[in-house]
Short mmCIF file of C-alpha atoms and ligand atoms in Angstrom, two decimals:
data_model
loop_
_atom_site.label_atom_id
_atom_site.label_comp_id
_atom_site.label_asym_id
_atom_site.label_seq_id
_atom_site.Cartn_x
_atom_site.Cartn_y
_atom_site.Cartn_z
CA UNK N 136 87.22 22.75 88.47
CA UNK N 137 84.05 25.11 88.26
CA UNK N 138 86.24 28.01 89.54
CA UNK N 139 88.41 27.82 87.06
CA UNK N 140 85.63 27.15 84.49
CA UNK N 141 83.55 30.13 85.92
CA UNK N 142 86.30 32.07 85.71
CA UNK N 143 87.16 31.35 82.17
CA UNK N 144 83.11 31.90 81.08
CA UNK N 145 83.18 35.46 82.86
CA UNK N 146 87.02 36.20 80.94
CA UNK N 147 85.84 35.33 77.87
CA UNK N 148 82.65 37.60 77.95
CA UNK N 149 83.96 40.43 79.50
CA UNK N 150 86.94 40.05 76.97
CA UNK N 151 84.86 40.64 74.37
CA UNK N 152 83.20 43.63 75.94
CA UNK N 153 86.39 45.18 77.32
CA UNK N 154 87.60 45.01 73.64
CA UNK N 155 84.82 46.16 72.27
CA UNK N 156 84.45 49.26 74.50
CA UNK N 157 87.76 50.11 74.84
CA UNK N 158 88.25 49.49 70.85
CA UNK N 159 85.15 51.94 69.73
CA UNK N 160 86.70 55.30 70.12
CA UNK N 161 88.74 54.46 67.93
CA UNK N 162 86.87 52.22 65.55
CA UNK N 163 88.16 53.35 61.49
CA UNK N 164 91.71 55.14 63.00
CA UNK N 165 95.10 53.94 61.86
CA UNK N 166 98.21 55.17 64.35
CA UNK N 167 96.60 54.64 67.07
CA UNK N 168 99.27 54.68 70.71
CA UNK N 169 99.97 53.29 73.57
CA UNK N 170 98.84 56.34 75.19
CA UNK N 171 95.76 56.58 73.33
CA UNK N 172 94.51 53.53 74.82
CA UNK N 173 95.64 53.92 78.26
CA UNK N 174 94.23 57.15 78.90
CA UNK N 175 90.79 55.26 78.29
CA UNK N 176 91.20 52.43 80.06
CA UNK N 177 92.60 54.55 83.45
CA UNK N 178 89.53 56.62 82.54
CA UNK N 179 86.25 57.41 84.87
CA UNK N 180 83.72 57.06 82.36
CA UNK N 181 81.27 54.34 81.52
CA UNK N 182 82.51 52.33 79.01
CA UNK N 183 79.80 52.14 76.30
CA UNK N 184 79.70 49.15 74.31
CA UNK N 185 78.53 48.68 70.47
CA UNK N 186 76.70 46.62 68.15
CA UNK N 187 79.60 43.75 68.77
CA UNK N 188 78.47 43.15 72.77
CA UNK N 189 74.86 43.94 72.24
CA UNK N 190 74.66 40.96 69.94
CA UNK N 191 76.85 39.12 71.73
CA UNK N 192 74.48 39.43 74.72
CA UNK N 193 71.54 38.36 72.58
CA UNK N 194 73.38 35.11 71.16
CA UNK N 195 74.22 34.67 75.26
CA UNK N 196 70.81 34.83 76.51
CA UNK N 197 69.45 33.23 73.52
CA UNK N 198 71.97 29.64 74.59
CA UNK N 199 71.33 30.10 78.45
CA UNK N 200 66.88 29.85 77.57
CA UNK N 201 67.79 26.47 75.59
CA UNK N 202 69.89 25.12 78.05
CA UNK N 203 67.08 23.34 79.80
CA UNK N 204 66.51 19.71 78.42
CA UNK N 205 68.76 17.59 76.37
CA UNK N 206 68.50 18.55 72.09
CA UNK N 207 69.14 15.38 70.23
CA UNK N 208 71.84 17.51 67.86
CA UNK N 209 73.48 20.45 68.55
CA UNK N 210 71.97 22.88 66.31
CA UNK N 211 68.75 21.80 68.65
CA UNK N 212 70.25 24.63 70.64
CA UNK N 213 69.56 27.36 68.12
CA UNK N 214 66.42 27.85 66.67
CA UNK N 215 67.67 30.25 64.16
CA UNK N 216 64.57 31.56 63.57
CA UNK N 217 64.15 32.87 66.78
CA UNK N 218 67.73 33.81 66.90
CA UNK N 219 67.02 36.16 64.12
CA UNK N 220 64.11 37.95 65.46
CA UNK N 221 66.06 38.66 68.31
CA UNK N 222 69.37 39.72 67.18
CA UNK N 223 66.91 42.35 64.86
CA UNK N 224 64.69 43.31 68.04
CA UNK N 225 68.08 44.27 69.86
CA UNK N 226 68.91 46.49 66.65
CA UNK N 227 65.66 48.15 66.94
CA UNK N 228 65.66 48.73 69.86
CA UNK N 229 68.79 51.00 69.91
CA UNK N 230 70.19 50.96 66.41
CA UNK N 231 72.63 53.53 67.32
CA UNK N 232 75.12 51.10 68.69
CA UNK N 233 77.31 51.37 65.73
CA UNK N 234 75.81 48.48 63.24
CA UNK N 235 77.09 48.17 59.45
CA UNK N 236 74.86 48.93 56.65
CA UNK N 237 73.66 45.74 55.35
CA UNK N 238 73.19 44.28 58.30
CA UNK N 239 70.84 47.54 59.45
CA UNK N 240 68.62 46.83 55.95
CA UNK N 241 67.84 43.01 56.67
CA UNK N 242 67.02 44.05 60.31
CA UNK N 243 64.64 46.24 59.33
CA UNK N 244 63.03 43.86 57.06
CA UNK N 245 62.90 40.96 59.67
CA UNK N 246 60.79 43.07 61.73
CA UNK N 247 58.86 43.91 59.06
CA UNK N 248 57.64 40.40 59.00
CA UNK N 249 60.49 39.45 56.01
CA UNK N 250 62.06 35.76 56.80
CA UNK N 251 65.28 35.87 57.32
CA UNK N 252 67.23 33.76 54.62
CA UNK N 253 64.99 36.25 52.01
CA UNK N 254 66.00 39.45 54.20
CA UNK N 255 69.38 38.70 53.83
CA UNK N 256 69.65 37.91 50.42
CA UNK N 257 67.62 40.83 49.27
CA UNK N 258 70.59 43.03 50.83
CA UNK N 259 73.85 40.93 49.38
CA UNK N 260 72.61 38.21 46.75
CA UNK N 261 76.46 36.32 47.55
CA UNK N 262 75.51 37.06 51.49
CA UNK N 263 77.46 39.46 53.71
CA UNK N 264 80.99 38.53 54.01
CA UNK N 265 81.44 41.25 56.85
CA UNK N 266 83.00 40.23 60.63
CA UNK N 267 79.28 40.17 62.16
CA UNK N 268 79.02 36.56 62.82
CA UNK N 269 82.31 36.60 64.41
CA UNK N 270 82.38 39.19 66.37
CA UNK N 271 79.12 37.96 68.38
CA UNK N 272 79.91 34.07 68.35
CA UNK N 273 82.42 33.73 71.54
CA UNK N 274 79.53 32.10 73.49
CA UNK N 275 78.96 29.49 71.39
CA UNK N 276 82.42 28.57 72.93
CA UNK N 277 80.72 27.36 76.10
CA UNK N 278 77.69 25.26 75.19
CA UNK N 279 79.62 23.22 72.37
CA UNK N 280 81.28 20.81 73.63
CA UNK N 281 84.28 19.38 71.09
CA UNK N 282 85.38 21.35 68.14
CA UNK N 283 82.83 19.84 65.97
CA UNK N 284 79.73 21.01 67.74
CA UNK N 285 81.54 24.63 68.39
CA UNK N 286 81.97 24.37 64.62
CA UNK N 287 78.53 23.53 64.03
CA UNK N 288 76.87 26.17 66.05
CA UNK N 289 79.43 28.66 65.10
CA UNK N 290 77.68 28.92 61.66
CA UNK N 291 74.21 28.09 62.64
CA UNK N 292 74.34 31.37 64.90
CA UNK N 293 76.21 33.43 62.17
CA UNK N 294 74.30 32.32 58.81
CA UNK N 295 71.19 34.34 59.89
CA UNK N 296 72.85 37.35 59.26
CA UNK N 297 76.14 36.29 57.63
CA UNK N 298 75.48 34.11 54.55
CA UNK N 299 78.80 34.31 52.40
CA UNK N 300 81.02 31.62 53.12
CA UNK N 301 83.88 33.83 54.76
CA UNK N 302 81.29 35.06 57.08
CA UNK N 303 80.56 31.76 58.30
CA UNK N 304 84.23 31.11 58.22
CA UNK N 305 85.34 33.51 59.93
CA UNK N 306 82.97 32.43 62.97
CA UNK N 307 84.01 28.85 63.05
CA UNK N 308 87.43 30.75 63.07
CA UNK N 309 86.65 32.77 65.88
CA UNK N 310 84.19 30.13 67.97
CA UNK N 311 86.98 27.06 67.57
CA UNK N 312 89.65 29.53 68.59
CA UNK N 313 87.89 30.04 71.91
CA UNK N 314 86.39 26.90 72.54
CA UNK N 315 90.22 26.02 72.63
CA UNK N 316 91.53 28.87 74.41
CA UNK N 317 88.57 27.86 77.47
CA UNK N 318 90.46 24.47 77.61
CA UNK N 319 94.10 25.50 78.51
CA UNK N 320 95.05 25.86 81.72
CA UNK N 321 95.91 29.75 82.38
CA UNK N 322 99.03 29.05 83.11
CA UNK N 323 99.81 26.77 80.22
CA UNK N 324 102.35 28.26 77.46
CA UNK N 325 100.11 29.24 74.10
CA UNK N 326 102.41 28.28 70.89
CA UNK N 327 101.30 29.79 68.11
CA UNK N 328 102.63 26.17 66.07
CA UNK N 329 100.50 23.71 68.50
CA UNK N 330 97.21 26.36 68.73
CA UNK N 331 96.00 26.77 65.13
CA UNK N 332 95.97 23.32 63.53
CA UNK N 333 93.04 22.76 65.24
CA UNK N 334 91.72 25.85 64.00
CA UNK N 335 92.65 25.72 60.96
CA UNK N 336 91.33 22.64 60.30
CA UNK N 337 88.26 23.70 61.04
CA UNK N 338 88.12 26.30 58.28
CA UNK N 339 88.62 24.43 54.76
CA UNK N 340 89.37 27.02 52.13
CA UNK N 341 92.97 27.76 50.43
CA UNK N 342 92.20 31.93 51.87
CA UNK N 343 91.77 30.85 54.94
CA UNK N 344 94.57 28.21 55.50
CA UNK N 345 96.90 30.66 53.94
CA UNK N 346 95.79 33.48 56.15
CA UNK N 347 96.10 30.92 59.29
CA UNK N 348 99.84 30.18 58.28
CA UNK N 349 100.61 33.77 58.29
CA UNK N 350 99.48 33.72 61.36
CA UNK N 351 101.59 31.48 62.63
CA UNK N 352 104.73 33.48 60.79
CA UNK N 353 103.92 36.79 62.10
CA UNK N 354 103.35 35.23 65.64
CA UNK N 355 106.96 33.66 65.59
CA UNK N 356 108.74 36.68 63.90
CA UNK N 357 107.22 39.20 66.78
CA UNK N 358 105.55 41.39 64.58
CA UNK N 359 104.01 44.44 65.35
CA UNK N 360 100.51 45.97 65.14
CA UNK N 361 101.60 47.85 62.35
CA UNK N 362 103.04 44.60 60.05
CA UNK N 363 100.55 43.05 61.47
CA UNK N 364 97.21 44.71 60.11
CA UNK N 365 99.72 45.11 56.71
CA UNK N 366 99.82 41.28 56.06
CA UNK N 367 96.67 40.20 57.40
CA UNK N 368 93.97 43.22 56.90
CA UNK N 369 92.47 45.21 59.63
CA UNK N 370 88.86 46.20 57.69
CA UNK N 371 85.46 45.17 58.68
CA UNK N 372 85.22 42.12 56.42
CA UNK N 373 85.73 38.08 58.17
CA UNK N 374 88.76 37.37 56.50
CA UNK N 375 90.59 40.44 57.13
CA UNK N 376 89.93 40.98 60.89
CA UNK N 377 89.31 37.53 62.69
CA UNK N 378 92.60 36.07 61.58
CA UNK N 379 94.15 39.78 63.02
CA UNK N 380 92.59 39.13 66.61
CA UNK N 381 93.65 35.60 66.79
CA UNK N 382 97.22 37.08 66.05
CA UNK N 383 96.51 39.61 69.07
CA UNK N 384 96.17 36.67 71.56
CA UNK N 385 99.23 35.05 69.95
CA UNK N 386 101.36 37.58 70.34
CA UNK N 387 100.73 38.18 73.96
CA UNK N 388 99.18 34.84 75.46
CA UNK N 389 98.77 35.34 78.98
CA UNK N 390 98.71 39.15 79.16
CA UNK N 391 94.95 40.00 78.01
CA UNK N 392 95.63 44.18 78.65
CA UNK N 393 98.96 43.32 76.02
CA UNK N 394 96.29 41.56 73.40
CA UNK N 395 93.95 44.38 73.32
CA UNK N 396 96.48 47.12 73.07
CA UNK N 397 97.83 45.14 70.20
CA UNK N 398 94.30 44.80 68.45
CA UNK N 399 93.73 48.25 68.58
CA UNK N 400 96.88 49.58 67.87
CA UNK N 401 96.63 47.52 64.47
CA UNK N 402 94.02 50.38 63.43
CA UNK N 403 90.95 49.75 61.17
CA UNK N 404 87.94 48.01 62.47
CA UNK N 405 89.30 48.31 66.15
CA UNK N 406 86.20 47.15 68.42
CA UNK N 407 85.59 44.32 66.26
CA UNK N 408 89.46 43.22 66.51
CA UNK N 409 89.91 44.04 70.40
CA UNK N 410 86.31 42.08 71.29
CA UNK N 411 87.28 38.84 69.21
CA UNK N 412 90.98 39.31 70.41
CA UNK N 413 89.81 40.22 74.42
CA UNK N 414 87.31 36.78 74.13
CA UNK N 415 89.99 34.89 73.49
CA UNK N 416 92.50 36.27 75.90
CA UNK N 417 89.90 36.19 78.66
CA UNK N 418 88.77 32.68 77.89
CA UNK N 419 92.41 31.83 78.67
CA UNK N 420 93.49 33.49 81.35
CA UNK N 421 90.44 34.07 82.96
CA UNK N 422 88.01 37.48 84.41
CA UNK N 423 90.64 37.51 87.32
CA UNK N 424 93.56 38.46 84.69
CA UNK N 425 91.66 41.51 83.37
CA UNK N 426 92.45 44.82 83.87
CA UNK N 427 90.31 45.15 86.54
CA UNK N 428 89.67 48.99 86.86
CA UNK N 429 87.97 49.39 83.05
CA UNK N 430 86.13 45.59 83.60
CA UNK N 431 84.53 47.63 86.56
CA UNK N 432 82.97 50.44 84.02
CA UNK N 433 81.28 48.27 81.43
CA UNK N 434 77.84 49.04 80.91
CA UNK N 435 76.82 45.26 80.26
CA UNK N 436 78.44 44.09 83.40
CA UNK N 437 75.39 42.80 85.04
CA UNK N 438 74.09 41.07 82.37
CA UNK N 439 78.06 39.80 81.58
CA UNK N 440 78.02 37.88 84.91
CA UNK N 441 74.59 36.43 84.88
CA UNK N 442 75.04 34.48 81.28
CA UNK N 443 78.65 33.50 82.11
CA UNK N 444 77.58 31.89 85.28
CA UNK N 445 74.50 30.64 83.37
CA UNK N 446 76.90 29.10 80.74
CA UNK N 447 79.67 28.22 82.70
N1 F2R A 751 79.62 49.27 61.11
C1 F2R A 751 80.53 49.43 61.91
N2 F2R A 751 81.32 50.54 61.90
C2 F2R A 751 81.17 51.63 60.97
C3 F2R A 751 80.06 52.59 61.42
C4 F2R A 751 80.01 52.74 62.90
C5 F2R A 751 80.05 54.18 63.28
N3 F2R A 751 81.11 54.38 64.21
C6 F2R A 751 78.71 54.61 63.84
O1 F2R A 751 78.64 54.79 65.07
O2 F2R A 751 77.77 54.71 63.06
N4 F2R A 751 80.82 48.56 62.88
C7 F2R A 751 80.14 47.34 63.07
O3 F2R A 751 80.03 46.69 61.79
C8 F2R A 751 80.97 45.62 61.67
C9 F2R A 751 80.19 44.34 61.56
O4 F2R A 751 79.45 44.44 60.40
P1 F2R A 751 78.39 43.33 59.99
O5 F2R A 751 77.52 43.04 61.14
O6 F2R A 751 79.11 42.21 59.37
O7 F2R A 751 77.54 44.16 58.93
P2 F2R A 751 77.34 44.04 57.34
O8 F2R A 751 76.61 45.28 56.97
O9 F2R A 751 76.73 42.75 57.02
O10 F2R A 751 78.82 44.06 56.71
C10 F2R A 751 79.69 45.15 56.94
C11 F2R A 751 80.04 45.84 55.61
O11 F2R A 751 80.85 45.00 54.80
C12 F2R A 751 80.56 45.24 53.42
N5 F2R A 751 80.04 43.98 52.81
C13 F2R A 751 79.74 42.84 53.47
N6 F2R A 751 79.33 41.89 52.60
C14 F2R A 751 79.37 42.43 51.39
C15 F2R A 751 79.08 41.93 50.07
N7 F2R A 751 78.66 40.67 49.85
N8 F2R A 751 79.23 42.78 49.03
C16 F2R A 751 79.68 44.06 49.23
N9 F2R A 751 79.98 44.58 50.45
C17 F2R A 751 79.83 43.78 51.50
C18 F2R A 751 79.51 46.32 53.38
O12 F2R A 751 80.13 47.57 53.29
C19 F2R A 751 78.84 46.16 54.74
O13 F2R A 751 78.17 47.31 55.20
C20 F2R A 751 81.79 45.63 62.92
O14 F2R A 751 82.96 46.39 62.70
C21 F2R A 751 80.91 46.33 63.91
O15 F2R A 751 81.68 46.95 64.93
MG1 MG A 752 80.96 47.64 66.80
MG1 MG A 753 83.61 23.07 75.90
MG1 MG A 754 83.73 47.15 64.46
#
């Protein structure tokens, strides 16, 4: 019903920014606790967001001004050129949220006037294979509607930034996983076995497929943070952080403060982990099943609720 499906739209945003915020302090770090992570979410402070929500916001805003009228395919609802300019306008105008390298240099040369398939190849000739297009694509989640479209839009949204195939991958990855995490019932038991055929389906390439098996292992042998990041990466590149965060939600399906304590605790690129990890818990179990005294100190709240109602 639309509660439920309101509910789900707000979860899976905030999840992402909850993850995100809560994830930054300790964004690089290996060992990080229990306690660590506690003390900030029980904390009093605003929780500041970073490059991963900012974007995410953009991509968010961008869907909910094309929702209007009926595109004849879905990549009618991305004009990618557009997309571009705005994801770069967002870096300039406060490129201290924590962006990576490459992705700084083809922003500056987008808004100096530079089209965007030649900005980004000037920076990486193969295209960047880092987690940027993943970390941002959770909304795609709730405009596509089978796993096809998701699919579709997934890398139509990440390829202006992201061209290397595990980029783009690694979005489908990420976008599929949560378009199919929106359409289970909160309640309904997550198996690690039934939930990423689907996905991995989606994502055709002998890394991948292997990395989406291991998945499936290290979700049905328990493992911990620590084995976790080991087997599967834990570093700012597609393939070794989106399969880590679907592993988060696997782990812990149902408990969304249990998923991001377990994609931060794996170390390494922790904001980008927790947000991809928290969308997906939160687009399962819904906003109501966050923890509810850090969702209140976001910094993007506002903006959080109005494209998650506008989506929903
Ligand atoms: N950048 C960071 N964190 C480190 C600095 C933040 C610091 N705390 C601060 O405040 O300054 N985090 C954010 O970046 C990641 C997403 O990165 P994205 O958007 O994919 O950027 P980029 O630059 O395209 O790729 C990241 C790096 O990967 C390497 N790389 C990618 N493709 C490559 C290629 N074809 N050849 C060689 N190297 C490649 C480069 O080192 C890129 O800089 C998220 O973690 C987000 O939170
Ligand atoms: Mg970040
Ligand atoms: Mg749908
Ligand atoms: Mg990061």
């Amino acid at each position: 019903d639309d509660t439920s499906r309101i509910d789900k739209a707000r979860g899976l945003l905030f999840g992402l920014a909850l993850g995100d915020c809560l994830g930054a302090p300790f964004e690089g770090r290996s060992g990080v606790t229990e306690a660590d992570i506690i003390a900030m979410q029980n904390g009093t402070d605003l929780l500041r967001h970073t490059d991963d929500t900012a974007l995410a916001l953009v991509l968010a805003r961008h869907l909910s001004r094309r929702l209007g009228g009926t595109p004849r395919t879905a990549t009618g609802r991305i004009d990618a050129d557009v997309l571009a300019l705005e994801f770069a306008e967002a870096w300039r105008a406060e490129p201290w949220r924590g962006y990576g390298g490459g992705v700084t240099k083809s922003f500056e040369l987008i808004v100096a006037g530079t089209a965007w398939r030649e900005a980004i190849r000037a920076v990486f000739p193969d295209g960047s294979f880092g987690n940027g297009g993943a970390m941002r694509v959770a909304p795609i989640a709730l405009v596509g509607g089978d796993v096809r479209e998701v699919a579709e839009l997934a890398r139509r949204s990440a390829e202006v930034t992201h061209a290397h195939p595990d980029a783009l991958h690694g979005a489908v990855c990420q976008a599929v996983a949560a378009h199919l995490a929106l359409e289970l019932a909160p309640t309904e038991p997550v198996r690690a076995r039934e939930f990423v055929p689907p996905v991995r389906q989606a994502v055709p390439s002998p890394l991948w497929e292997d990395k989406l098996d291991r998945v499936v292992e290290l979700a049905e042998q328990e493992a911990d943070p620590a084995e976790a990041a080991a087997e599967l990466g834990n570093d700012v590149s597609a393939p070794a952080s989106v399969p880590l965060a679907l592993l988060a939600f696997l782990r812990h399906p149902g408990r969304p403060d249990a998923t991001l304590r377990f994609a931060i605790r794996a170390g390494g690129d922790t904001d980008t982990v927790a947000a991809m990890a928290g969308a997906l818990a939160g687009a399962h179990s819904g906003y109501t099943a966050l923890p509810s005294h850090a969702v209140s100190r976001l910094e993007a709240a506002k903006d959080l609720h109005l494209y998650a109602e506008h989506l929903a």
